[in-house]
Structures are given as C-alpha cells and as structure tokens.
Amino acid sequence: MSTGTATEATRTVTDTGARTDEAAGVITGARERIDDLDGRIIGLVQERMAVSAVIQRERIASGGRRVSLSREMEILGHYRKQLGKPGTALAMTLLELCRGRV
C-alpha cells in the first residue's frame, strides 16, 4: 500500500516552483510565514482605518476639514524615508483606504 508520499512531494515541489524537496520545504514554510504576516498587516490596516475614522469625525465635528494635507505629507515622507519610492505608493494606498479619494 502506497502512502502517497512521493506524489505529495512531487506536488509540493511543483506548487512551489522548486526543483528539490528541500527547497520546496523552505519555500512552503516561508509562504506560511508570509500568509501569517499578511493577515496581521490586513488587521493593522483595518485598525488604522478605524482610528482614522475617529480622527476625521472629531475634526469635522469641531469645524475642521476631513483631511489634513500637512499630516498626509508627513506620513508620505515617513514611508518614503523608510521604504524608498515604493513606500510613497504604499502610503498613498493607505491614505486612500483610510480617508477615501480627495
């Protein structure tokens, strides 16, 4: 009776694009870690959106504008400094998610 181990190993190697079982194991483990990180990142983005909604609500209730452009420029600069040019695009996406298009 076959346990399917060879088939499972072949499928794992094929699914990862690796050419050895060892590399496939490393890739599979790293992908699991990435999936976990992505879940945490999504949760943090959702939390950021909720906090941003509180800020916008209070700013508007006090007679201010929904968006603070100087604060957004600060955020863009921070992401650019930490992550380079792609950081700016990431920050823009986060800002859009948190306040919508201006």
Tab-separated table of N, CA, C and O in Angstrom:
chain	number	residue	atom	x	y	z
A	1	MET	N	0.855	-1.184	0.000
A	1	MET	CA	0.000	0.000	0.000
A	1	MET	C	0.896	1.240	0.000
A	1	MET	O	1.807	1.368	0.785
A	2	SER	N	0.579	2.190	-0.882
A	2	SER	CA	1.360	3.410	-1.005
A	2	SER	C	0.789	4.490	-0.095
A	2	SER	O	-0.419	4.612	0.052
A	3	THR	N	1.680	5.266	0.499
A	3	THR	CA	1.237	6.344	1.390
A	3	THR	C	1.026	7.651	0.639
A	3	THR	O	0.525	8.611	1.198
A	4	GLY	N	1.437	7.682	-0.624
A	4	GLY	CA	1.261	8.910	-1.401
A	4	GLY	C	2.366	9.919	-1.146
A	4	GLY	O	2.303	11.031	-1.624
A	5	THR	N	3.406	9.511	-0.423
A	5	THR	CA	4.476	10.441	-0.069
A	5	THR	C	5.182	10.979	-1.306
A	5	THR	O	5.423	12.178	-1.405
A	6	ALA	N	5.497	10.130	-2.256
A	6	ALA	CA	6.183	10.575	-3.469
A	6	ALA	C	5.310	11.553	-4.241
A	6	ALA	O	5.785	12.578	-4.730
A	7	THR	N	4.024	11.257	-4.336
A	7	THR	CA	3.097	12.146	-5.038
A	7	THR	C	2.990	13.483	-4.325
A	7	THR	O	3.013	14.542	-4.954
A	8	GLU	N	2.883	13.448	-3.009
A	8	GLU	CA	2.798	14.692	-2.230
A	8	GLU	C	4.070	15.511	-2.391
A	8	GLU	O	4.012	16.725	-2.553
A	9	ALA	N	5.218	14.858	-2.366
A	9	ALA	CA	6.492	15.570	-2.518
A	9	ALA	C	6.587	16.191	-3.902
A	9	ALA	O	7.003	17.340	-4.048
A	10	THR	N	6.183	15.446	-4.924
A	10	THR	CA	6.208	15.974	-6.290
A	10	THR	C	5.285	17.168	-6.406
A	10	THR	O	5.639	18.193	-6.993
A	11	ARG	N	4.083	17.073	-5.828
A	11	ARG	CA	3.132	18.175	-5.887
A	11	ARG	C	3.686	19.403	-5.171
A	11	ARG	O	3.600	20.508	-5.658
A	12	THR	N	4.305	19.209	-3.999
A	12	THR	CA	4.878	20.319	-3.235
A	12	THR	C	5.987	20.992	-4.029
A	12	THR	O	6.053	22.209	-4.120
A	13	VAL	N	6.869	20.203	-4.629
A	13	VAL	CA	7.945	20.763	-5.440
A	13	VAL	C	7.351	21.530	-6.607
A	13	VAL	O	7.750	22.658	-6.889
A	14	THR	N	6.364	20.960	-7.276
A	14	THR	CA	5.735	21.603	-8.424
A	14	THR	C	5.005	22.874	-8.019
A	14	THR	O	5.138	23.902	-8.669
A	15	ASP	N	4.256	22.847	-6.932
A	15	ASP	CA	3.486	24.006	-6.483
A	15	ASP	C	4.377	25.190	-6.113
A	15	ASP	O	3.976	26.330	-6.235
A	16	THR	N	5.577	24.912	-5.645
A	16	THR	CA	6.464	25.981	-5.197
A	16	THR	C	7.379	26.482	-6.301
A	16	THR	O	7.997	27.528	-6.157
A	17	GLY	N	7.516	25.720	-7.350
A	17	GLY	CA	8.452	26.067	-8.406
A	17	GLY	C	9.866	25.613	-8.078
A	17	GLY	O	10.796	25.847	-8.842
A	18	ALA	N	10.041	24.965	-6.932
A	18	ALA	CA	11.355	24.475	-6.524
A	18	ALA	C	11.706	23.216	-7.310
A	18	ALA	O	10.831	22.531	-7.832
A	19	ARG	N	12.987	22.913	-7.343
A	19	ARG	CA	13.436	21.727	-8.067
A	19	ARG	C	13.910	20.618	-7.144
A	19	ARG	O	14.289	19.551	-7.598
A	20	THR	N	13.880	20.898	-5.826
A	20	THR	CA	14.240	19.852	-4.862
A	20	THR	C	13.225	19.862	-3.730
A	20	THR	O	12.594	20.890	-3.446
A	21	ASP	N	13.115	18.734	-3.064
A	21	ASP	CA	12.213	18.646	-1.915
A	21	ASP	C	12.645	19.595	-0.800
A	21	ASP	O	11.819	20.199	-0.128
A	22	GLU	N	13.963	19.720	-0.617
A	22	GLU	CA	14.473	20.595	0.441
A	22	GLU	C	14.068	22.050	0.177
A	22	GLU	O	13.573	22.741	1.068
A	23	ALA	N	14.270	22.503	-1.051
A	23	ALA	CA	13.900	23.878	-1.393
A	23	ALA	C	12.393	24.071	-1.279
A	23	ALA	O	11.923	25.103	-0.791
A	24	ALA	N	11.626	23.075	-1.690
A	24	ALA	CA	10.170	23.162	-1.595
A	24	ALA	C	9.726	23.300	-0.149
A	24	ALA	O	8.813	24.071	0.166
A	25	GLY	N	10.397	22.581	0.757
A	25	GLY	CA	10.064	22.679	2.182
A	25	GLY	C	10.340	24.071	2.725
A	25	GLY	O	9.538	24.631	3.481
A	26	VAL	N	11.471	24.647	2.338
A	26	VAL	CA	11.811	26.003	2.787
A	26	VAL	C	10.790	27.000	2.249
A	26	VAL	O	10.289	27.864	2.979
A	27	ILE	N	10.468	26.881	0.974
A	27	ILE	CA	9.510	27.799	0.341
A	27	ILE	C	8.142	27.669	0.986
A	27	ILE	O	7.483	28.672	1.289
A	28	THR	N	7.694	26.452	1.220
A	28	THR	CA	6.383	26.230	1.841
A	28	THR	C	6.335	26.874	3.226
A	28	THR	O	5.377	27.565	3.567
A	29	GLY	N	7.382	26.695	4.009
A	29	GLY	CA	7.436	27.303	5.334
A	29	GLY	C	7.440	28.820	5.257
A	29	GLY	O	6.755	29.503	6.031
A	30	ALA	N	8.207	29.362	4.323
A	30	ALA	CA	8.270	30.815	4.166
A	30	ALA	C	6.934	31.375	3.696
A	30	ALA	O	6.516	32.451	4.136
A	31	ARG	N	6.264	30.652	2.827
A	31	ARG	CA	4.940	31.108	2.369
A	31	ARG	C	3.937	31.124	3.513
A	31	ARG	O	3.095	32.019	3.591
A	32	GLU	N	4.010	30.139	4.382
A	32	GLU	CA	3.127	30.132	5.553
A	32	GLU	C	3.387	31.358	6.422
A	32	GLU	O	2.464	31.982	6.929
A	33	ARG	N	4.647	31.692	6.555
A	33	ARG	CA	5.016	32.884	7.347
A	33	ARG	C	4.476	34.150	6.689
A	33	ARG	O	3.950	35.038	7.355
A	34	ILE	N	4.608	34.232	5.363
A	34	ILE	CA	4.082	35.391	4.626
A	34	ILE	C	2.569	35.484	4.788
A	34	ILE	O	2.028	36.573	5.005
A	35	ASP	N	1.879	34.346	4.697
A	35	ASP	CA	0.425	34.353	4.879
A	35	ASP	C	0.051	34.878	6.264
A	35	ASP	O	-0.897	35.653	6.408
A	36	ASP	N	0.810	34.475	7.270
A	36	ASP	CA	0.571	34.961	8.628
A	36	ASP	C	0.822	36.465	8.717
A	36	ASP	O	0.018	37.209	9.277
A	37	LEU	N	1.937	36.907	8.152
A	37	LEU	CA	2.245	38.343	8.156
A	37	LEU	C	1.178	39.142	7.419
A	37	LEU	O	0.756	40.208	7.883
A	38	ASP	N	0.737	38.630	6.266
A	38	ASP	CA	-0.312	39.328	5.508
A	38	ASP	C	-1.582	39.466	6.331
A	38	ASP	O	-2.225	40.518	6.326
A	39	GLY	N	-1.945	38.434	7.051
A	39	GLY	CA	-3.127	38.508	7.905
A	39	GLY	C	-2.978	39.576	8.973
A	39	GLY	O	-3.908	40.336	9.254
A	40	ARG	N	-1.801	39.648	9.557
A	40	ARG	CA	-1.545	40.671	10.577
A	40	ARG	C	-1.540	42.071	9.967
A	40	ARG	O	-2.063	43.010	10.570
A	41	ILE	N	-0.943	42.210	8.782
A	41	ILE	CA	-0.912	43.512	8.110
A	41	ILE	C	-2.332	43.977	7.803
A	41	ILE	O	-2.682	45.137	8.045
A	42	ILE	N	-3.156	43.083	7.278
A	42	ILE	CA	-4.550	43.432	6.970
A	42	ILE	C	-5.281	43.871	8.237
A	42	ILE	O	-6.006	44.867	8.239
A	43	GLY	N	-5.071	43.158	9.325
A	43	GLY	CA	-5.688	43.541	10.593
A	43	GLY	C	-5.236	44.919	11.047
A	43	GLY	O	-6.039	45.730	11.526
A	44	LEU	N	-3.951	45.220	10.882
A	44	LEU	CA	-3.432	46.533	11.259
A	44	LEU	C	-3.993	47.634	10.361
A	44	LEU	O	-4.313	48.732	10.840
A	45	VAL	N	-4.138	47.345	9.078
A	45	VAL	CA	-4.722	48.336	8.169
A	45	VAL	C	-6.173	48.611	8.570
A	45	VAL	O	-6.607	49.771	8.614
A	46	GLN	N	-6.911	47.576	8.903
A	46	GLN	CA	-8.288	47.773	9.347
A	46	GLN	C	-8.342	48.580	10.636
A	46	GLN	O	-9.208	49.455	10.792
A	47	GLU	N	-7.421	48.332	11.538
A	47	GLU	CA	-7.352	49.111	12.772
A	47	GLU	C	-7.012	50.564	12.456
A	47	GLU	O	-7.597	51.500	13.025
A	48	ARG	N	-6.087	50.782	11.528
A	48	ARG	CA	-5.711	52.141	11.121
A	48	ARG	C	-6.913	52.870	10.523
A	48	ARG	O	-7.120	54.059	10.769
A	49	MET	N	-7.690	52.162	9.736
A	49	MET	CA	-8.883	52.765	9.131
A	49	MET	C	-9.862	53.214	10.214
A	49	MET	O	-10.445	54.303	10.120
A	50	ALA	N	-10.042	52.407	11.237
A	50	ALA	CA	-10.964	52.749	12.329
A	50	ALA	C	-10.471	53.971	13.099
A	50	ALA	O	-11.256	54.872	13.426
A	51	VAL	N	-9.185	54.027	13.375
A	51	VAL	CA	-8.621	55.171	14.099
A	51	VAL	C	-8.735	56.425	13.246
A	51	VAL	O	-9.084	57.501	13.741
A	52	SER	N	-8.475	56.300	11.966
A	52	SER	CA	-8.588	57.435	11.060
A	52	SER	C	-10.022	57.964	11.021
A	52	SER	O	-10.249	59.184	10.988
A	53	ALA	N	-10.989	57.064	11.062
A	53	ALA	CA	-12.397	57.482	11.065
A	53	ALA	C	-12.717	58.309	12.307
A	53	ALA	O	-13.454	59.304	12.232
A	54	VAL	N	-12.154	57.931	13.449
A	54	VAL	CA	-12.347	58.700	14.689
A	54	VAL	C	-11.766	60.099	14.514
A	54	VAL	O	-12.406	61.102	14.858
A	55	ILE	N	-10.557	60.181	13.983
A	55	ILE	CA	-9.898	61.479	13.785
A	55	ILE	C	-10.730	62.364	12.847
A	55	ILE	O	-10.977	63.538	13.149
A	56	GLN	N	-11.168	61.793	11.733
A	56	GLN	CA	-11.961	62.566	10.774
A	56	GLN	C	-13.262	63.056	11.400
A	56	GLN	O	-13.654	64.207	11.220
A	57	ARG	N	-13.925	62.174	12.128
A	57	ARG	CA	-15.195	62.533	12.763
A	57	ARG	C	-15.002	63.702	13.738
A	57	ARG	O	-15.765	64.672	13.725
A	58	GLU	N	-13.963	63.633	14.556
A	58	GLU	CA	-13.702	64.688	15.538
A	58	GLU	C	-13.274	65.990	14.867
A	58	GLU	O	-13.681	67.076	15.286
A	59	ARG	N	-12.473	65.866	13.823
A	59	ARG	CA	-12.034	67.068	13.115
A	59	ARG	C	-13.227	67.780	12.492
A	59	ARG	O	-13.378	68.998	12.620
A	60	ILE	N	-14.099	67.021	11.840
A	60	ILE	CA	-15.285	67.600	11.194
A	60	ILE	C	-16.236	68.177	12.241
A	60	ILE	O	-16.763	69.282	12.089
A	61	ALA	N	-16.443	67.440	13.334
A	61	ALA	CA	-17.349	67.901	14.395
A	61	ALA	C	-16.872	69.212	15.014
A	61	ALA	O	-17.688	70.016	15.486
A	62	SER	N	-15.561	69.430	14.999
A	62	SER	CA	-15.023	70.661	15.578
A	62	SER	C	-14.927	71.794	14.551
A	62	SER	O	-14.376	72.847	14.851
A	63	GLY	N	-15.457	71.544	13.347
A	63	GLY	CA	-15.453	72.586	12.327
A	63	GLY	C	-14.274	72.525	11.379
A	63	GLY	O	-14.122	73.395	10.515
A	64	GLY	N	-13.454	71.520	11.515
A	64	GLY	CA	-12.294	71.384	10.634
A	64	GLY	C	-12.615	70.606	9.375
A	64	GLY	O	-13.742	70.156	9.161
A	65	ARG	N	-11.593	70.439	8.568
A	65	ARG	CA	-11.721	69.673	7.320
A	65	ARG	C	-11.546	68.180	7.596
A	65	ARG	O	-10.914	67.804	8.585
A	66	ARG	N	-12.058	67.390	6.701
A	66	ARG	CA	-11.943	65.934	6.839
A	66	ARG	C	-10.493	65.478	6.751
A	66	ARG	O	-10.071	64.556	7.435
A	67	VAL	N	-9.702	66.151	5.897
A	67	VAL	CA	-8.326	65.727	5.639
A	67	VAL	C	-7.359	66.834	6.041
A	67	VAL	O	-7.606	68.011	5.796
A	68	SER	N	-6.243	66.433	6.633
A	68	SER	CA	-5.162	67.356	6.953
A	68	SER	C	-4.018	67.071	5.983
A	68	SER	O	-3.287	66.083	6.144
A	69	LEU	N	-3.884	67.914	4.971
A	69	LEU	CA	-2.864	67.672	3.946
A	69	LEU	C	-1.448	67.720	4.519
A	69	LEU	O	-0.591	66.943	4.093
A	70	SER	N	-1.210	68.576	5.492
A	70	SER	CA	0.135	68.627	6.083
A	70	SER	C	0.454	67.313	6.802
A	70	SER	O	1.582	66.816	6.734
A	71	ARG	N	-0.522	66.741	7.458
A	71	ARG	CA	-0.326	65.449	8.132
A	71	ARG	C	-0.087	64.344	7.095
A	71	ARG	O	0.779	63.483	7.275
A	72	GLU	N	-0.834	64.390	6.003
A	72	GLU	CA	-0.640	63.381	4.964
A	72	GLU	C	0.756	63.481	4.349
A	72	GLU	O	1.390	62.473	4.067
A	73	MET	N	1.257	64.691	4.156
A	73	MET	CA	2.608	64.872	3.628
A	73	MET	C	3.644	64.306	4.604
A	73	MET	O	4.640	63.703	4.190
A	74	GLU	N	3.393	64.477	5.883
A	74	GLU	CA	4.258	63.914	6.920
A	74	GLU	C	4.305	62.385	6.808
A	74	GLU	O	5.375	61.774	6.871
A	75	ILE	N	3.146	61.793	6.635
A	75	ILE	CA	3.038	60.331	6.509
A	75	ILE	C	3.754	59.859	5.247
A	75	ILE	O	4.521	58.885	5.271
A	76	LEU	N	3.524	60.548	4.133
A	76	LEU	CA	4.183	60.178	2.877
A	76	LEU	C	5.701	60.235	3.024
A	76	LEU	O	6.416	59.336	2.570
A	77	GLY	N	6.190	61.285	3.653
A	77	GLY	CA	7.625	61.419	3.867
A	77	GLY	C	8.198	60.309	4.733
A	77	GLY	O	9.284	59.782	4.466
A	78	HIS	N	7.452	59.935	5.749
A	78	HIS	CA	7.899	58.867	6.652
A	78	HIS	C	8.020	57.545	5.896
A	78	HIS	O	9.033	56.835	6.009
A	79	TYR	N	7.008	57.196	5.125
A	79	TYR	CA	7.045	55.943	4.369
A	79	TYR	C	8.141	55.966	3.307
A	79	TYR	O	8.835	54.977	3.080
A	80	ARG	N	8.307	57.108	2.636
A	80	ARG	CA	9.355	57.233	1.611
A	80	ARG	C	10.732	57.068	2.248
A	80	ARG	O	11.598	56.380	1.715
A	81	LYS	N	10.932	57.678	3.410
A	81	LYS	CA	12.226	57.589	4.092
A	81	LYS	C	12.531	56.145	4.500
A	81	LYS	O	13.665	55.682	4.382
A	82	GLN	N	11.525	55.437	4.978
A	82	GLN	CA	11.731	54.070	5.462
A	82	GLN	C	11.789	53.024	4.346
A	82	GLN	O	12.502	52.028	4.470
A	83	LEU	N	11.010	53.242	3.262
A	83	LEU	CA	10.857	52.197	2.245
A	83	LEU	C	11.241	52.627	0.835
A	83	LEU	O	11.085	51.853	-0.111
A	84	GLY	N	11.704	53.852	0.687
A	84	GLY	CA	12.054	54.333	-0.646
A	84	GLY	C	10.819	54.712	-1.443
A	84	GLY	O	9.719	54.845	-0.905
A	85	LYS	N	11.005	54.884	-2.749
A	85	LYS	CA	9.916	55.331	-3.617
A	85	LYS	C	8.662	54.446	-3.519
A	85	LYS	O	7.557	54.968	-3.467
A	86	PRO	N	8.803	53.114	-3.472
A	86	PRO	CA	7.599	52.290	-3.318
A	86	PRO	C	6.843	52.577	-2.020
A	86	PRO	O	5.632	52.368	-1.937
A	87	GLY	N	7.546	53.068	-0.999
A	87	GLY	CA	6.895	53.425	0.257
A	87	GLY	C	5.882	54.536	0.067
A	87	GLY	O	4.846	54.564	0.740
A	88	THR	N	6.188	55.452	-0.859
A	88	THR	CA	5.255	56.539	-1.147
A	88	THR	C	3.951	55.976	-1.713
A	88	THR	O	2.865	56.379	-1.296
A	89	ALA	N	4.063	55.027	-2.625
A	89	ALA	CA	2.864	54.414	-3.218
A	89	ALA	C	2.076	53.649	-2.151
A	89	ALA	O	0.837	53.711	-2.127
A	90	LEU	N	2.780	52.963	-1.277
A	90	LEU	CA	2.109	52.241	-0.196
A	90	LEU	C	1.376	53.218	0.716
A	90	LEU	O	0.213	52.987	1.076
A	91	ALA	N	2.029	54.312	1.070
A	91	ALA	CA	1.396	55.316	1.932
A	91	ALA	C	0.179	55.918	1.256
A	91	ALA	O	-0.857	56.132	1.901
A	92	MET	N	0.276	56.183	-0.031
A	92	MET	CA	-0.877	56.734	-0.763
A	92	MET	C	-2.054	55.765	-0.711
A	92	MET	O	-3.198	56.185	-0.515
A	93	THR	N	-1.778	54.495	-0.861
A	93	THR	CA	-2.836	53.486	-0.794
A	93	THR	C	-3.456	53.451	0.598
A	93	THR	O	-4.687	53.408	0.740
A	94	LEU	N	-2.617	53.484	1.623
A	94	LEU	CA	-3.139	53.500	2.991
A	94	LEU	C	-3.991	54.741	3.237
A	94	LEU	O	-5.077	54.652	3.831
A	95	LEU	N	-3.503	55.891	2.789
A	95	LEU	CA	-4.269	57.123	2.977
A	95	LEU	C	-5.609	57.044	2.256
A	95	LEU	O	-6.638	57.455	2.792
A	96	GLU	N	-5.606	56.504	1.056
A	96	GLU	CA	-6.860	56.366	0.300
A	96	GLU	C	-7.830	55.429	1.017
A	96	GLU	O	-9.027	55.698	1.107
A	97	LEU	N	-7.315	54.327	1.547
A	97	LEU	CA	-8.167	53.412	2.287
A	97	LEU	C	-8.754	54.066	3.530
A	97	LEU	O	-9.897	53.810	3.909
A	98	CYS	N	-7.970	54.905	4.170
A	98	CYS	CA	-8.374	55.495	5.453
A	98	CYS	C	-9.235	56.733	5.322
A	98	CYS	O	-9.984	57.046	6.236
A	99	ARG	N	-9.141	57.426	4.215
A	99	ARG	CA	-9.936	58.649	4.088
A	99	ARG	C	-10.678	58.747	2.768
A	99	ARG	O	-11.428	59.664	2.540
A	100	GLY	N	-10.445	57.833	1.866
A	100	GLY	CA	-11.082	57.903	0.556
A	100	GLY	C	-10.343	58.890	-0.333
A	100	GLY	O	-9.420	59.568	0.094
A	101	ARG	N	-10.733	58.928	-1.567
A	101	ARG	CA	-10.102	59.855	-2.510
A	101	ARG	C	-10.461	61.290	-2.167
A	101	ARG	O	-11.581	61.594	-1.797
A	102	VAL	N	-9.485	62.160	-2.324
A	102	VAL	CA	-9.719	63.589	-2.046
A	102	VAL	C	-10.030	64.292	-3.347
A	102	VAL	O	-9.495	64.021	-4.360
